[in-house]
Short mmCIF file of C-alpha atoms in Angstrom, two decimals:
data_model
loop_
_atom_site.label_atom_id
_atom_site.label_comp_id
_atom_site.label_asym_id
_atom_site.label_seq_id
_atom_site.Cartn_x
_atom_site.Cartn_y
_atom_site.Cartn_z
CA MET U 30 -221.10 72.63 -151.83
CA MET U 31 -224.87 72.75 -152.24
CA ASP U 32 -225.35 74.61 -149.03
CA PHE U 33 -222.66 77.27 -149.59
CA ARG U 34 -223.36 79.75 -146.82
CA PHE U 35 -223.03 83.27 -148.11
CA ASP U 36 -224.49 84.52 -144.87
CA ILE U 37 -221.39 83.75 -142.82
CA ILE U 38 -219.20 85.39 -145.47
CA ALA U 39 -221.40 88.46 -145.14
CA GLU U 40 -221.02 88.22 -141.39
CA TYR U 41 -217.23 88.11 -141.74
CA SER U 42 -217.02 90.73 -144.49
CA HIS U 43 -216.03 93.40 -142.02
CA PHE U 44 -213.21 91.21 -140.65
CA PHE U 45 -212.08 90.33 -144.16
CA LEU U 46 -211.92 94.02 -145.00
CA MET U 47 -209.84 94.79 -141.92
CA GLY U 48 -207.66 91.76 -142.65
CA THR U 49 -207.17 92.80 -146.26
CA LEU U 50 -206.06 96.28 -145.17
CA LEU U 51 -203.59 94.77 -142.72
CA THR U 52 -202.31 92.37 -145.41
CA ILE U 53 -201.74 95.31 -147.74
CA GLY U 54 -200.11 97.26 -144.91
CA LEU U 55 -197.76 94.41 -144.02
CA SER U 56 -196.80 93.95 -147.67
CA LEU U 57 -196.19 97.66 -148.24
CA ALA U 58 -194.15 97.94 -145.05
CA GLY U 59 -192.24 94.80 -146.01
CA VAL U 60 -191.35 95.98 -149.48
CA PHE U 61 -190.49 99.50 -148.29
CA LEU U 62 -188.33 98.51 -145.32
CA GLY U 63 -187.03 95.52 -147.26
CA SER U 64 -185.87 97.81 -150.08
CA LEU U 65 -184.04 100.09 -147.67
CA MET U 66 -182.41 97.11 -146.00
CA GLY U 67 -181.74 95.50 -149.36
CA LEU U 68 -179.90 98.59 -150.60
CA PHE U 69 -177.85 98.73 -147.42
CA ILE U 70 -177.02 95.02 -147.57
CA ALA U 71 -176.21 95.08 -151.29
CA ILE U 72 -173.71 97.89 -150.80
CA GLY U 73 -172.31 96.04 -147.78
CA GLU U 74 -171.85 92.92 -149.89
CA LEU U 75 -169.93 94.91 -152.50
CA LEU U 76 -167.49 96.47 -150.00
CA GLU U 77 -163.83 95.80 -150.55
CA ASN U 78 -163.44 94.88 -146.86
CA LYS U 79 -163.87 91.13 -147.14
CA PHE U 80 -164.83 90.66 -143.50
CA ILE U 81 -167.69 93.18 -143.52
CA ALA U 82 -168.82 91.90 -146.91
CA PHE U 83 -168.89 88.39 -145.46
CA ILE U 84 -171.21 89.45 -142.62
CA PHE U 85 -173.71 90.82 -145.13
CA LYS U 86 -173.39 87.74 -147.30
CA ALA U 87 -173.99 85.55 -144.24
CA TYR U 88 -177.15 87.54 -143.48
CA VAL U 89 -178.44 86.97 -147.00
CA GLY U 90 -177.48 83.32 -146.80
CA PHE U 91 -179.39 82.81 -143.57
CA PHE U 92 -182.59 84.55 -144.65
CA ARG U 93 -182.66 82.92 -148.05
CA GLY U 94 -181.64 79.53 -146.74
CA THR U 95 -184.19 79.08 -143.96
CA PRO U 96 -188.02 79.01 -144.18
CA LEU U 97 -189.80 82.33 -143.68
CA PHE U 98 -192.15 80.51 -141.31
CA VAL U 99 -189.23 79.57 -139.05
CA GLN U 100 -187.94 83.14 -139.19
CA ILE U 101 -191.34 84.50 -138.20
CA LEU U 102 -191.49 82.19 -135.19
CA ILE U 103 -187.94 83.02 -134.08
CA ILE U 104 -188.63 86.73 -134.32
CA TYR U 105 -192.05 86.54 -132.66
CA PHE U 106 -191.15 84.21 -129.79
CA GLY U 107 -187.45 85.06 -129.47
CA VAL U 108 -186.14 88.31 -130.85
CA ILE U 109 -188.99 90.76 -130.20
CA PRO U 110 -189.67 89.59 -126.59
CA ALA U 111 -185.92 89.75 -125.91
CA LEU U 112 -185.75 93.30 -127.23
CA PHE U 113 -189.03 94.76 -125.93
CA GLY U 114 -190.01 92.42 -123.13
CA GLU U 115 -193.29 91.34 -124.73
CA ALA U 116 -194.47 89.68 -127.89
CA ASN U 117 -196.13 91.74 -130.60
CA GLY U 118 -197.62 90.12 -133.68
CA ILE U 119 -197.72 93.07 -136.07
CA VAL U 120 -194.25 94.31 -135.16
CA SER U 121 -192.86 90.79 -135.48
CA ALA U 122 -194.61 90.23 -138.79
CA ILE U 123 -193.26 93.48 -140.25
CA ALA U 124 -189.77 92.75 -138.91
CA ALA U 125 -189.71 89.20 -140.27
CA LEU U 126 -191.18 90.10 -143.65
CA SER U 127 -188.83 93.09 -144.11
CA MET U 128 -185.75 91.19 -143.01
CA ASN U 129 -186.61 88.31 -145.31
CA ALA U 130 -187.52 90.56 -148.24
CA GLY U 131 -184.36 92.58 -147.54
CA ALA U 132 -182.22 89.51 -148.20
CA TYR U 133 -183.93 88.79 -151.52
CA ILE U 134 -184.01 92.44 -152.58
CA ALA U 135 -180.31 92.77 -151.70
CA GLU U 136 -179.49 90.07 -154.22
CA THR U 137 -181.59 91.84 -156.84
CA ILE U 138 -179.95 95.19 -156.16
CA ARG U 139 -176.47 93.70 -156.10
CA ALA U 140 -177.10 92.05 -159.47
CA GLY U 141 -178.54 95.35 -160.75
CA ILE U 142 -175.47 97.30 -159.64
CA GLN U 143 -173.13 94.72 -161.15
CA SER U 144 -175.05 94.76 -164.42
CA ILE U 145 -174.08 98.38 -165.02
CA ASN U 146 -171.13 98.59 -167.39
CA ARG U 147 -167.80 99.13 -165.63
CA GLY U 148 -167.15 102.03 -167.97
CA GLN U 149 -169.85 104.01 -166.15
CA SER U 150 -168.02 103.91 -162.86
CA GLU U 151 -164.67 104.51 -164.59
CA ALA U 152 -166.01 107.56 -166.41
CA SER U 153 -167.51 109.03 -163.25
CA ARG U 154 -164.39 108.34 -161.19
CA SER U 155 -162.21 109.86 -163.93
CA LEU U 156 -164.23 113.06 -163.50
CA GLY U 157 -163.20 113.21 -159.86
CA MET U 158 -166.31 111.70 -158.27
CA THR U 159 -165.81 109.73 -155.10
CA LYS U 160 -167.04 106.14 -154.93
CA ILE U 161 -170.14 107.30 -153.07
CA GLN U 162 -170.92 110.07 -155.58
CA SER U 163 -170.44 107.66 -158.46
CA MET U 164 -172.80 105.17 -156.81
CA ARG U 165 -175.35 107.84 -155.90
CA TYR U 166 -175.53 109.79 -159.16
CA ILE U 167 -174.40 107.37 -161.86
CA ILE U 168 -174.72 103.70 -160.91
CA LEU U 169 -177.81 103.49 -158.68
CA PRO U 170 -180.15 105.58 -160.85
CA GLN U 171 -179.43 103.21 -163.74
CA ALA U 172 -179.52 100.08 -161.60
CA ILE U 173 -182.85 100.98 -159.99
CA ARG U 174 -184.59 101.23 -163.35
CA ARG U 175 -183.49 97.68 -164.06
CA ILE U 176 -184.49 96.50 -160.60
CA LEU U 177 -188.03 97.93 -160.50
CA PRO U 178 -189.79 94.93 -162.12
CA ALA U 179 -188.11 92.56 -159.65
CA LEU U 180 -189.14 94.80 -156.74
CA GLY U 181 -192.71 94.59 -158.00
CA ASN U 182 -192.52 90.82 -157.98
CA GLU U 183 -191.15 90.92 -154.46
CA PHE U 184 -194.18 92.97 -153.42
CA ILE U 185 -196.52 90.37 -154.92
CA SER U 186 -194.65 87.61 -153.11
CA LEU U 187 -195.01 89.55 -149.88
CA ILE U 188 -198.79 89.79 -150.27
CA LYS U 189 -198.88 86.00 -150.28
CA ASP U 190 -196.11 85.40 -147.75
CA SER U 191 -197.71 87.74 -145.23
CA SER U 192 -200.39 85.05 -144.73
CA LEU U 193 -197.86 83.27 -142.50
CA ALA U 194 -198.30 86.09 -139.99
CA SER U 195 -201.67 84.53 -139.12
CA THR U 196 -199.74 82.01 -137.04
CA ILE U 197 -198.47 84.69 -134.67
CA ALA U 198 -201.82 86.25 -133.84
CA THR U 199 -201.62 89.01 -136.43
CA PRO U 200 -205.17 89.70 -137.61
CA GLU U 201 -204.46 89.85 -141.32
CA LEU U 202 -206.58 88.19 -143.98
CA MET U 203 -205.58 84.57 -143.38
CA TYR U 204 -206.09 84.99 -139.66
CA TRP U 205 -209.78 85.76 -140.21
CA ALA U 206 -210.23 82.83 -142.57
CA GLN U 207 -208.94 80.55 -139.87
CA SER U 208 -211.20 82.18 -137.28
CA MET U 209 -214.18 81.64 -139.52
CA ASN U 210 -213.29 78.02 -140.06
CA ALA U 211 -212.81 77.53 -136.35
CA GLN U 212 -216.17 79.09 -135.57
CA TYR U 213 -218.33 77.39 -138.23
CA TYR U 214 -216.20 74.45 -139.46
CA ARG U 215 -216.76 75.76 -142.98
CA VAL U 216 -213.68 75.11 -145.11
CA TRP U 217 -214.92 76.30 -148.47
CA GLU U 218 -216.49 79.53 -147.35
CA SER U 219 -213.47 80.63 -145.35
CA TYR U 220 -210.54 79.56 -147.51
CA VAL U 221 -212.02 80.07 -150.95
CA SER U 222 -213.09 83.57 -149.94
CA VAL U 223 -209.62 84.62 -148.87
CA ALA U 224 -208.02 82.84 -151.83
CA LEU U 225 -210.15 85.02 -154.09
CA ILE U 226 -209.25 88.13 -152.15
CA TYR U 227 -205.53 87.28 -152.37
CA LEU U 228 -205.94 86.67 -156.09
CA ILE U 229 -207.63 90.04 -156.57
CA LEU U 230 -204.83 91.71 -154.60
CA THR U 231 -202.00 90.11 -156.56
CA LEU U 232 -203.67 90.62 -159.93
CA THR U 233 -204.34 94.25 -159.13
CA ALA U 234 -200.80 94.77 -157.93
CA ASN U 235 -199.51 93.09 -161.06
CA PHE U 236 -201.68 95.30 -163.27
CA ILE U 237 -200.54 98.48 -161.53
CA LEU U 238 -196.89 97.43 -161.72
CA LYS U 239 -197.06 96.58 -165.43
CA HIS U 240 -198.62 99.97 -166.08
CA PHE U 241 -195.89 101.63 -164.01
CA GLU U 242 -193.08 99.76 -165.78
CA LYS U 243 -194.20 101.07 -169.14
CA LYS U 244 -193.90 104.61 -167.81
CA VAL U 245 -190.33 104.17 -166.59
CA PRO U 246 -188.32 103.16 -169.64
CA VAL U 247 -185.03 101.39 -169.05
CA LYS U 248 -182.54 103.90 -170.38
CA MET C 24 -146.48 118.36 -165.90
CA ILE C 25 -146.49 114.55 -166.00
CA LYS C 26 -143.44 112.56 -165.02
CA ILE C 27 -143.44 108.79 -165.04
CA GLU C 28 -140.57 106.83 -163.53
CA ASP C 29 -140.05 103.14 -164.16
CA LEU C 30 -143.76 102.30 -164.13
CA LYS C 31 -144.55 98.60 -163.89
CA LYS C 32 -147.93 96.97 -164.05
CA SER C 33 -149.08 93.40 -164.25
CA PHE C 34 -152.39 91.58 -164.09
CA ASP C 35 -151.71 88.50 -162.00
CA GLU C 36 -148.84 86.72 -163.79
CA ASN C 37 -149.28 88.73 -166.95
CA VAL C 38 -146.79 91.60 -167.06
CA ILE C 39 -148.22 94.45 -169.14
CA LEU C 40 -145.85 97.34 -168.46
CA LYS C 41 -142.21 96.47 -167.89
CA GLY C 42 -140.74 99.76 -166.78
CA ILE C 43 -141.92 102.90 -168.54
CA SER C 44 -140.34 106.30 -167.98
CA LEU C 45 -141.67 109.36 -169.72
CA THR C 46 -142.00 113.08 -169.16
CA VAL C 47 -144.79 115.14 -170.68
CA LYS C 48 -144.37 118.89 -170.64
CA ALA C 49 -147.16 121.42 -170.50
CA GLN C 50 -148.92 121.97 -173.83
CA GLU C 51 -147.32 118.91 -175.35
CA VAL C 52 -149.37 116.45 -177.38
CA VAL C 53 -147.84 113.04 -176.83
CA VAL C 54 -149.21 110.30 -179.08
CA LEU C 55 -148.80 106.65 -178.13
CA ILE C 56 -148.81 104.19 -181.00
CA GLY C 57 -148.05 100.50 -181.21
CA PRO C 58 -149.62 97.12 -181.85
CA SER C 59 -152.54 95.98 -179.73
CA GLY C 60 -151.37 94.32 -176.56
CA ALA C 61 -148.42 96.71 -176.33
CA GLY C 62 -149.80 98.19 -173.11
CA LYS C 63 -150.73 101.64 -174.42
CA SER C 64 -154.21 101.76 -172.89
CA THR C 65 -153.06 100.25 -169.61
CA PHE C 66 -150.30 102.84 -169.46
CA LEU C 67 -152.77 105.65 -170.06
CA ARG C 68 -155.13 104.28 -167.40
CA CYS C 69 -152.29 104.25 -164.87
CA LEU C 70 -151.89 108.00 -165.30
CA ASN C 71 -155.16 108.69 -163.45
CA LYS C 72 -154.98 105.51 -161.41
CA LEU C 73 -157.91 103.77 -163.04
CA GLU C 74 -155.44 100.91 -162.86
CA THR C 75 -153.45 100.30 -159.71
CA ILE C 76 -149.73 100.72 -160.20
CA ASN C 77 -147.46 97.88 -159.08
CA SER C 78 -144.23 99.84 -158.89
CA GLY C 79 -142.63 103.05 -160.05
CA HIS C 80 -143.88 106.61 -159.70
CA VAL C 81 -146.30 108.84 -161.55
CA TYR C 82 -146.06 112.55 -160.79
CA ILE C 83 -148.92 114.79 -161.85
CA ASN C 84 -148.06 118.47 -161.28
CA ALA C 85 -145.27 117.23 -159.00
CA GLN C 86 -147.63 115.15 -156.85
CA ASP C 87 -146.86 111.44 -156.72
CA ILE C 88 -150.17 109.64 -157.28
CA THR C 89 -148.67 106.32 -156.22
CA ASP C 90 -148.43 107.81 -152.71
CA PRO C 91 -151.52 106.48 -150.90
CA LYS C 92 -151.82 109.74 -148.97
CA VAL C 93 -152.48 111.72 -152.14
CA ASP C 94 -156.21 112.31 -152.71
CA ILE C 95 -156.68 110.76 -156.14
CA ASN C 96 -160.14 112.32 -156.54
CA LYS C 97 -158.54 115.77 -156.37
CA ILE C 98 -155.92 114.81 -158.95
CA ARG C 99 -158.50 113.30 -161.28
CA GLN C 100 -160.38 116.60 -161.40
CA LYS C 101 -157.35 117.96 -163.21
CA ILE C 102 -157.08 115.04 -165.67
CA GLY C 103 -159.85 114.62 -168.21
CA MET C 104 -160.26 111.23 -169.81
CA VAL C 105 -161.98 110.20 -173.02
CA PHE C 106 -162.74 106.53 -173.55
CA GLN C 107 -162.99 104.36 -176.62
CA ASP C 108 -166.64 103.54 -175.99
CA PHE C 109 -167.65 107.03 -174.76
CA ASN C 110 -169.18 105.96 -171.43
CA LEU C 111 -171.71 108.77 -171.43
CA PHE C 112 -174.29 108.51 -168.66
CA PRO C 113 -177.35 107.14 -170.49
CA HIS C 114 -179.89 108.25 -167.87
CA MET C 115 -178.98 111.92 -168.23
CA THR C 116 -179.38 114.43 -171.02
CA VAL C 117 -176.32 115.75 -172.78
CA LEU C 118 -176.43 118.90 -170.68
CA GLU C 119 -176.71 116.95 -167.42
CA ASN C 120 -173.84 114.70 -168.49
CA ILE C 121 -171.64 117.76 -168.79
CA MET C 122 -172.91 119.58 -165.69
CA ILE C 123 -173.02 116.77 -163.15
CA SER C 124 -169.35 116.74 -162.18
CA PRO C 125 -168.82 120.50 -161.94
CA ILE C 126 -171.91 120.68 -159.71
CA LYS C 127 -171.35 117.63 -157.54
CA VAL C 128 -167.56 117.48 -157.42
CA LYS C 129 -166.49 121.10 -157.71
CA LYS C 130 -169.66 122.44 -156.05
CA GLU C 131 -170.19 124.94 -158.82
CA SER C 132 -173.54 126.70 -158.94
CA ARG C 133 -176.02 125.43 -161.53
CA ASP C 134 -175.77 128.73 -163.39
CA THR C 135 -171.98 128.62 -163.66
CA ALA C 136 -172.05 124.98 -164.70
CA TYR C 137 -174.75 125.71 -167.26
CA GLU C 138 -172.76 128.59 -168.69
CA THR C 139 -169.66 126.42 -169.08
CA ALA C 140 -171.63 123.52 -170.51
CA SER C 141 -173.30 125.72 -173.12
CA GLN C 142 -169.97 127.16 -174.21
CA LEU C 143 -168.47 123.69 -174.49
CA LEU C 144 -171.43 122.41 -176.49
CA THR C 145 -170.95 125.25 -178.94
CA LYS C 146 -167.26 124.49 -179.07
CA VAL C 147 -167.83 120.85 -180.05
CA GLY C 148 -170.58 121.90 -182.45
CA LEU C 149 -173.50 120.29 -180.65
CA ALA C 150 -175.34 123.19 -179.03
CA ASN C 151 -178.58 121.90 -180.55
CA LYS C 152 -178.24 118.56 -178.74
CA ALA C 153 -178.27 119.90 -175.17
CA ASP C 154 -181.53 118.18 -174.25
CA ALA C 155 -180.98 114.96 -176.21
CA TYR C 156 -180.15 111.67 -174.51
CA PRO C 157 -176.94 109.83 -175.41
CA ASP C 158 -178.90 106.99 -177.03
CA ASP C 159 -180.20 109.45 -179.62
CA LEU C 160 -176.73 110.53 -180.74
CA SER C 161 -174.37 109.12 -183.35
CA GLY C 162 -171.01 107.75 -182.26
CA GLY C 163 -169.15 110.84 -183.35
CA GLN C 164 -171.58 113.07 -181.48
CA LYS C 165 -171.27 110.93 -178.36
CA GLN C 166 -167.53 111.20 -178.39
CA ARG C 167 -167.65 114.97 -178.83
CA ILE C 168 -170.00 115.16 -175.83
CA ALA C 169 -167.62 112.96 -173.87
CA ILE C 170 -164.82 115.42 -174.65
CA ALA C 171 -167.01 118.35 -173.57
CA ARG C 172 -167.89 116.50 -170.35
CA ALA C 173 -164.22 116.05 -169.53
CA LEU C 174 -163.43 119.67 -170.40
CA ALA C 175 -166.17 120.93 -168.08
CA MET C 176 -163.90 120.13 -165.14
CA LYS C 177 -161.34 122.53 -166.65
CA PRO C 178 -158.56 119.95 -166.62
CA ASP C 179 -154.84 120.64 -167.11
CA ILE C 180 -154.33 117.36 -168.91
CA MET C 181 -156.50 115.33 -171.27
CA LEU C 182 -156.06 111.60 -171.80
CA PHE C 183 -157.56 110.00 -174.91
CA ASP C 184 -157.87 106.21 -175.02
CA GLU C 185 -158.40 105.28 -178.67
CA PRO C 186 -161.15 107.89 -179.00
CA THR C 187 -162.00 107.06 -182.62
CA SER C 188 -161.65 103.27 -182.62
CA ALA C 189 -165.33 102.60 -182.00
CA LEU C 190 -166.51 105.06 -184.63
CA ASP C 191 -167.76 104.56 -188.15
CA PRO C 192 -165.10 105.87 -190.55
CA GLU C 193 -167.13 108.90 -191.63
CA MET C 194 -167.33 110.13 -188.03
CA VAL C 195 -163.66 109.93 -187.20
CA GLY C 196 -162.93 113.33 -188.72
CA GLU C 197 -165.33 115.33 -186.57
CA VAL C 198 -163.78 113.96 -183.38
CA LEU C 199 -160.22 114.46 -184.56
CA THR C 200 -161.05 118.06 -185.49
CA VAL C 201 -162.24 118.77 -181.96
CA MET C 202 -159.06 117.21 -180.59
CA GLN C 203 -156.90 119.17 -182.99
CA ASN C 204 -158.52 122.45 -181.91
CA LEU C 205 -157.92 121.51 -178.32
CA ALA C 206 -154.26 120.92 -179.06
CA LYS C 207 -154.04 124.31 -180.78
CA GLU C 208 -155.39 125.97 -177.65
CA GLY C 209 -152.45 124.54 -175.76
CA MET C 210 -154.04 121.62 -173.91
CA THR C 211 -151.59 119.05 -172.63
CA MET C 212 -152.67 115.77 -174.19
CA VAL C 213 -151.71 112.13 -174.10
CA VAL C 214 -153.39 110.24 -176.92
CA VAL C 215 -153.53 106.54 -177.69
CA THR C 216 -154.59 106.17 -181.31
CA HIS C 217 -154.25 104.22 -184.50
CA GLU C 218 -154.89 107.35 -186.57
CA MET C 219 -151.42 107.93 -188.02
CA GLY C 220 -152.55 111.04 -189.89
CA PHE C 221 -153.59 112.65 -186.61
CA ALA C 222 -150.37 111.55 -184.91
CA ARG C 223 -148.30 113.12 -187.66
CA GLU C 224 -150.33 116.35 -187.86
CA VAL C 225 -151.07 117.10 -184.24
CA GLY C 226 -148.54 115.16 -182.20
CA SER C 227 -145.59 117.03 -180.76
CA ARG C 228 -143.95 113.71 -179.90
CA ILE C 229 -144.69 110.13 -180.91
CA ILE C 230 -144.03 107.22 -178.57
CA PHE C 231 -143.89 103.77 -180.12
CA MET C 232 -144.67 101.08 -177.57
CA ASP C 233 -144.44 97.33 -177.91
CA ARG C 234 -144.72 94.47 -175.40
CA GLY C 235 -144.66 96.68 -172.35
CA TYR C 236 -141.72 98.88 -173.32
CA ILE C 237 -141.20 102.21 -175.04
CA VAL C 238 -139.30 101.11 -178.11
CA GLU C 239 -138.71 104.49 -179.69
CA GLU C 240 -139.78 108.09 -179.29
CA ASN C 241 -139.23 111.04 -181.56
CA SER C 242 -140.86 113.97 -183.31
CA PRO C 243 -143.53 112.88 -185.80
CA GLN C 244 -141.41 113.87 -188.79
CA GLU C 245 -138.43 111.83 -187.61
CA LEU C 246 -140.36 108.84 -186.34
CA PHE C 247 -142.53 108.42 -189.40
CA SER C 248 -139.81 109.23 -191.98
CA HIS C 249 -136.76 107.70 -190.31
CA PRO C 250 -137.77 105.09 -187.77
CA GLN C 251 -134.64 103.77 -186.07
CA LYS C 252 -135.74 100.43 -184.67
CA GLU C 253 -136.73 97.39 -186.69
CA ARG C 254 -139.92 96.87 -184.72
CA THR C 255 -141.00 100.44 -185.38
CA LYS C 256 -140.33 100.05 -189.09
CA ALA C 257 -142.27 96.79 -189.25
CA PHE C 258 -145.24 98.29 -187.38
CA LEU C 259 -145.32 101.47 -189.44
CA SER C 260 -145.10 99.75 -192.79
CA LYS C 261 -147.90 97.41 -191.76
CA ILE C 262 -150.28 100.04 -190.39
CA LEU C 263 -149.58 102.66 -193.04
CA SER C 264 -150.16 100.23 -195.91
CA SER C 265 -153.41 99.07 -194.29
CA GLN C 266 -154.56 102.66 -193.77
CA ASN C 267 -153.73 103.55 -197.36
CA ASN C 268 -155.82 100.62 -198.47
CA LYS C 269 -158.85 102.23 -196.89
CA LEU C 270 -159.31 104.37 -200.04
CA PRO C 271 -162.91 104.39 -201.22
CA LEU C 272 -163.50 102.32 -204.32
#
């Protein structure tokens, strides 16, 4: 510890910056695409058609029941090459993170939808609204307000989980820490630096989300 | 206007309605009374298919809503419903609560919907609450807004499911007054209530239900003064004595 080398951190600062931006990008893409998928899956799970609902439930079961790391490897080495003919780290990372987050977010959204009093859907249907109109104008707006804090937590999880993308040659933050360690055999400088950066990211995200929650009252 | 033939409804093994037949003519105010568990609310909820119907037929304006080919959303536009616990949309202002269905379902312009909503708010005496949220209203105010919301679709029929049961006693009157005015204007109404005073004053016909059957039906004068069936007598003497006991000390 005595000879903590700030000079190599300075040397890597540019890479850490680029890595941090990519980490933020992966997390934002994950939570955005994951939310869209989550909404789609949640509605699929609530369909009266038991067979279709089962397919969505199976999806959620798979992505929640297997390690994200395994999913990343399957998508990077299997799915993306099969679809596009070549491997691509960033695309695979975004796909894996979104698909995984989608499964978790779907459960949150489903619980949010089911937490809305049945009377709300009965009242809207009694006014002549279709199921879709009732969902769109009455149920979802109320459910989303209840879901927002959980979505924020999912975003924070994604910031941390995206570090797994370093294993598939995606130059995010963790990737550069490992490069630094490989180049200089300096464990503390590389890993403590990125740990601090991750901490700053999650704390900042948490702060922003708490601020945001106060502005959107649960009505 | 409404014709019900041998309507049966059960939840799993539990038979709630055991064959109800009833005709409601235009401008009639039919009041359903009876002990809790009699099936009154379930019966009412079958009339706009909030409950699925196991057997029998329900004709609304000569259309059989038990026919799966009938578009129930179209029918429901013509049947307003008021619930015991209001079910206002808490994320919308009073005005938006009233305007949302005319705009989204009937595709009315915002201006038309606004015009109607404002008139209805004046009618239920709450014009000053247009921009309030439901959480800021008293129970009686909420229920009057719920009535206005249903009326905004310009229904032919209004169903009331114990509209005053969740209210503090001092707010019951304001809701009943709105309903009474509606009846005077000639609205066809089916009302489930425990308010015997309202039933007697406003009802054109009283239906006494018990254990899934219609036990007795008659004009208010006849039913309240000369009930024919033992069960009706027992129910009326019980509920009327309890309502008389509500006198302030």
